[in-house]
Coordinates of C-alpha atoms in Angstrom, one line a residue:
M1 CA 158.4 -0.2 -2.4
N2 CA 152.9 2.6 6.1
A3 CA 153.9 -0.5 7.9
E4 CA 151.8 -3.2 9.7
V5 CA 149.9 -1.9 12.7
G6 CA 151.7 -2.9 15.9
D7 CA 155.3 -3.8 16.7
V8 CA 157.4 -4.4 13.6
A9 CA 159.2 -7.3 15.2
D10 CA 155.9 -9.0 16.0
A11 CA 154.7 -8.4 12.5
A12 CA 157.7 -10.2 11.1
K13 CA 156.8 -13.4 12.9
S14 CA 153.1 -13.3 12.2
G15 CA 151.3 -15.7 9.8
L16 CA 149.8 -12.8 8.0
W17 CA 153.2 -11.4 7.2
S18 CA 154.4 -14.7 5.9
Q19 CA 151.4 -15.0 3.7
R20 CA 151.8 -11.4 2.4
R21 CA 155.5 -12.1 1.8
M22 CA 154.8 -15.1 -0.4
L23 CA 152.0 -13.2 -2.2
M24 CA 154.6 -10.6 -3.1
L25 CA 156.9 -13.2 -4.5
T26 CA 154.3 -15.3 -6.3
R27 CA 151.8 -12.9 -7.6
F28 CA 154.4 -10.4 -9.0
G29 CA 156.4 -13.3 -10.3
V30 CA 159.9 -13.9 -9.0
L31 CA 161.3 -10.8 -10.6
G32 CA 158.1 -8.7 -11.1
V33 CA 158.7 -6.5 -8.1
C34 CA 161.8 -5.0 -9.8
A35 CA 159.6 -2.5 -11.5
A36 CA 162.1 -0.4 -13.4
S37 CA 163.1 -3.3 -15.6
I38 CA 159.4 -4.3 -15.9
C39 CA 158.6 -0.7 -16.9
I40 CA 161.2 -0.9 -19.6
A41 CA 159.7 -4.2 -20.9
L42 CA 156.2 -2.9 -20.8
F43 CA 156.7 0.5 -22.3
L44 CA 159.1 -0.7 -25.0
G45 CA 156.7 -3.5 -25.9
L46 CA 153.5 -1.6 -26.3
W47 CA 152.2 1.1 -28.6
G48 CA 155.5 2.1 -30.2
G49 CA 153.7 4.2 -32.8
N50 CA 152.1 6.6 -30.3
S51 CA 154.1 9.8 -29.9
V52 CA 153.6 9.9 -26.1
L53 CA 154.6 6.3 -25.6
A54 CA 157.5 6.7 -28.0
Q55 CA 158.8 9.5 -25.7
V56 CA 158.4 7.2 -22.7
Q57 CA 160.2 4.5 -24.5
D58 CA 163.1 6.7 -25.2
A59 CA 163.3 8.1 -21.6
I60 CA 163.0 4.7 -19.9
G61 CA 165.6 3.2 -22.2
K62 CA 168.2 5.7 -20.8
V63 CA 167.5 5.0 -17.1
A64 CA 170.4 3.5 -15.2
T65 CA 169.1 3.5 -11.6
A66 CA 165.6 3.8 -10.1
S67 CA 164.1 3.8 -6.6
Y68 CA 160.4 3.8 -5.6
T69 CA 157.9 2.4 -3.2
V70 CA 155.3 -0.3 -3.7
T71 CA 152.2 0.0 -1.4
H72 CA 150.1 -3.2 -1.2
T73 CA 146.7 -3.7 0.3
T74 CA 144.7 -6.9 0.5
G75 CA 141.1 -6.8 1.5
E76 CA 140.6 -5.1 4.9
H77 CA 144.2 -5.5 6.0
Q78 CA 146.5 -2.6 6.7
E79 CA 148.9 -1.4 4.0
L80 CA 152.3 -2.9 3.5
T81 CA 154.9 -0.8 1.8
W82 CA 158.1 -2.0 0.3
T83 CA 161.1 0.1 -0.8
V84 CA 162.6 -0.9 -4.1
K85 CA 166.0 0.0 -5.6
V86 CA 167.2 -1.0 -9.1
L87 CA 170.8 -0.8 -10.3
G88 CA 171.2 -1.2 -14.0
G89 CA 169.2 -4.0 -15.7
G90 CA 170.3 -6.8 -13.4
L91 CA 170.2 -6.0 -9.7
C92 CA 167.3 -5.1 -7.5
R93 CA 166.9 -4.7 -3.8
V94 CA 163.6 -4.9 -2.0
E95 CA 163.4 -3.6 1.6
Q96 CA 160.4 -4.8 3.7
P97 CA 159.1 -2.7 6.6
N98 CA 160.1 -5.4 9.2
G99 CA 163.8 -5.0 8.3
I100 CA 164.1 -8.1 6.0
Y101 CA 165.5 -7.3 2.6
L102 CA 165.9 -9.3 -0.6
I103 CA 168.5 -8.9 -3.4
F104 CA 167.5 -10.1 -6.9
D105 CA 170.4 -10.9 -9.2
V106 CA 168.7 -11.2 -12.6
K107 CA 171.7 -12.3 -14.6
G108 CA 172.8 -14.8 -12.0
K109 CA 169.2 -16.1 -11.7
R110 CA 169.3 -16.0 -7.9
I111 CA 167.7 -14.3 -4.9
M112 CA 169.1 -13.7 -1.4
E113 CA 166.7 -13.0 1.4
V114 CA 168.3 -11.6 4.6
D115 CA 166.6 -11.6 8.0
P116 CA 168.7 -9.4 10.4
H117 CA 166.4 -10.3 13.3
E118 CA 167.1 -14.0 13.1
S119 CA 170.6 -13.7 11.6
K120 CA 169.5 -15.9 8.8
V121 CA 170.0 -15.9 5.0
R122 CA 168.0 -17.8 2.4
I123 CA 169.6 -18.1 -1.1
T124 CA 167.4 -19.4 -3.9
Q125 CA 169.3 -20.4 -7.1
N126 CA 168.3 -21.0 -10.7
V127 CA 165.3 -18.7 -10.5
P128 CA 163.6 -18.6 -13.9
V129 CA 163.8 -15.3 -15.6
P130 CA 160.6 -14.2 -17.4
R131 CA 161.1 -14.5 -21.2
N132 CA 160.0 -10.9 -21.8
F133 CA 161.9 -9.4 -18.9
D134 CA 164.7 -7.8 -20.8
V135 CA 164.5 -5.2 -23.5
I136 CA 165.9 -7.3 -26.3
S137 CA 163.5 -10.2 -25.8
T138 CA 160.6 -7.8 -25.5
L139 CA 161.3 -6.1 -28.8
S140 CA 161.8 -9.4 -30.5
N141 CA 158.1 -10.1 -29.7
V142 CA 156.7 -6.6 -30.0
K143 CA 153.9 -7.4 -32.4
A144 CA 152.5 -10.1 -30.0
L145 CA 152.6 -7.6 -27.1
A146 CA 151.0 -4.6 -28.9
V147 CA 147.4 -3.8 -28.2
E148 CA 144.8 -2.9 -30.8
R149 CA 143.8 0.4 -29.2
Q150 CA 145.1 2.8 -26.5
P151 CA 142.5 3.9 -23.9
M152 CA 143.5 7.1 -22.2
L153 CA 143.2 8.0 -18.6
P154 CA 142.2 11.5 -17.4
N155 CA 145.3 13.7 -16.5
R156 CA 146.1 14.0 -12.8
E157 CA 148.0 16.5 -10.8
I158 CA 150.9 14.7 -9.1
D159 CA 153.6 16.6 -7.2
G160 CA 152.4 19.8 -8.9
K161 CA 152.7 18.3 -12.4
N162 CA 149.9 17.7 -14.8
A163 CA 150.6 14.1 -15.4
T164 CA 149.4 12.3 -18.6
G165 CA 147.4 9.1 -18.0
I166 CA 147.8 5.9 -20.0
I167 CA 146.9 2.2 -19.5
I168 CA 149.3 -0.6 -20.2
E169 CA 148.7 -4.3 -20.0
E170 CA 151.1 -7.2 -19.4
N171 CA 150.1 -10.8 -19.1
G172 CA 146.5 -9.7 -18.7
V173 CA 147.1 -7.4 -15.8
Q174 CA 146.3 -3.7 -16.4
F175 CA 148.3 -0.8 -15.0
D176 CA 147.1 2.8 -14.8
V177 CA 150.2 4.9 -15.4
W178 CA 150.7 8.7 -15.0
I179 CA 153.6 10.2 -16.9
D180 CA 155.7 13.3 -16.1
P181 CA 155.2 15.5 -19.2
A182 CA 158.7 17.0 -18.8
T183 CA 160.8 13.9 -18.3
H184 CA 158.4 11.3 -19.9
L185 CA 159.0 9.0 -16.9
P186 CA 156.4 7.5 -14.6
L187 CA 155.1 9.5 -11.6
E188 CA 152.7 6.8 -10.4
M189 CA 151.5 3.4 -11.4
R190 CA 148.4 1.5 -10.0
R191 CA 146.9 -1.9 -10.5
R192 CA 144.0 -3.7 -8.7
G193 CA 142.0 -6.9 -9.1
T194 CA 141.1 -10.1 -7.4
P195 CA 143.3 -13.3 -7.4
N196 CA 141.7 -16.3 -9.1
R197 CA 141.2 -18.4 -6.0
E198 CA 138.3 -19.2 -3.8
N199 CA 137.4 -16.5 -1.2
A200 CA 140.2 -14.3 -2.4
S201 CA 140.3 -10.7 -1.2
P202 CA 140.6 -7.8 -3.6
V203 CA 144.2 -6.6 -4.1
A204 CA 145.3 -3.0 -4.7
E205 CA 148.8 -1.8 -5.4
T206 CA 150.4 1.6 -6.0
W207 CA 153.9 2.3 -7.2
S208 CA 155.0 5.8 -6.4
D209 CA 157.8 8.2 -5.2
F210 CA 159.9 7.3 -8.3
H211 CA 163.5 8.6 -8.4
F212 CA 165.5 7.9 -11.6
D213 CA 169.2 8.1 -12.2
E214 CA 170.1 9.1 -8.6
P215 CA 173.3 7.7 -7.2
L216 CA 172.9 4.4 -5.4
D217 CA 175.4 2.7 -3.1
K218 CA 176.6 -0.4 -5.0
S219 CA 177.2 -2.2 -1.7
L220 CA 173.5 -2.3 -1.1
F221 CA 173.3 -4.8 -4.0
A222 CA 176.3 -7.0 -3.0
F223 CA 175.3 -10.7 -3.0
E224 CA 177.3 -11.4 0.1
V225 CA 176.2 -13.2 3.3
P226 CA 176.6 -11.0 6.4
R227 CA 179.2 -12.4 8.8
G228 CA 177.9 -14.9 11.3
F229 CA 174.5 -15.4 9.6
A230 CA 173.2 -19.0 9.0
V231 CA 172.7 -19.8 5.3
D232 CA 170.0 -21.9 3.7
T233 CA 170.7 -22.5 0.0
R234 CA 168.0 -24.1 -2.2
Q235 CA 167.1 -24.5 -5.8
S236 CA 164.0 -22.9 -7.3
P237 CA 161.4 -25.7 -7.8
A238 CA 160.3 -26.4 -11.3
P239 CA 156.8 -25.0 -11.9
A240 CA 154.0 -27.6 -12.0
K241 CA 152.7 -28.4 -15.4
R242 CA 149.1 -27.4 -15.9
N243 CA 146.8 -27.0 -18.8
T244 CA 145.7 -23.6 -17.6
P245 CA 147.4 -21.0 -15.4
S246 CA 146.5 -21.4 -11.7
Y247 CA 147.1 -17.8 -10.7
G248 CA 146.7 -14.2 -11.9
F249 CA 144.3 -11.4 -11.7
G250 CA 143.0 -8.7 -14.0
P251 CA 140.0 -6.3 -14.2
E252 CA 136.8 -7.9 -12.7
G253 CA 139.0 -10.7 -11.4
R254 CA 139.3 -12.5 -14.7
K255 CA 141.9 -15.2 -15.0
T256 CA 145.3 -14.2 -16.4
K257 CA 148.5 -15.9 -17.2
A258 CA 151.0 -15.9 -14.4
P259 CA 153.9 -13.6 -15.3
S260 CA 156.6 -16.1 -14.4
P261 CA 157.3 -19.3 -12.5
T262 CA 157.1 -18.8 -8.7
L263 CA 158.9 -19.6 -5.5
H264 CA 157.3 -21.8 -2.9
D265 CA 158.0 -21.3 0.8
N266 CA 158.9 -24.8 2.1

């Protein structure tokens, strides 16, 4: 899931950090940052007839745990890096460089955000789950998600491995993906573009340092409020009804459909 320049505690309180935090939640979709489950949906949903992608499909389908980093850069700002851990298909933990962490409970449709600096917890309930988030719903709509042709990326050497490059697309956003030829699992994923709003800065994102099926401490995913922490519980607001999506980005900054309803910081 490279921290902000300056003191981490100060960064946690800055307006920039607050904006970047909300960008993470809104642009990725409420659950989009949990990339292992997203990867399953993407790979299983696209190009099933291709032998390379069929191997990826099979390998991803057997994954029980995953951990990785997401490095995010907006315009000229310094990088922010989140650490992400996924347990099974329903629990995800996102650790921010300022010490704040979030736990996503997909089946329970809820998110818990813990701020150790302020001894505060925010719980958001009834978080909408993207309709194509899980494997079954993705496969039930596989024809609609399939692409007409599969452009290939040049191979790259990553960690001493000659990784195979492919391009996948979900809700109009393209990912460059490099696959380990031995395990058929991702070694690195990249996406970039410009949000569809006035004076928006280009966004670049890299998912890397993947570790699959390594033991993870289940207590890291416990949806429990630390003792003595103040709790703010709220319901996820219903998304506003619009004729066209208000957010998304793709190549050349074209408008794309937002991947899921979003949270609002109020």
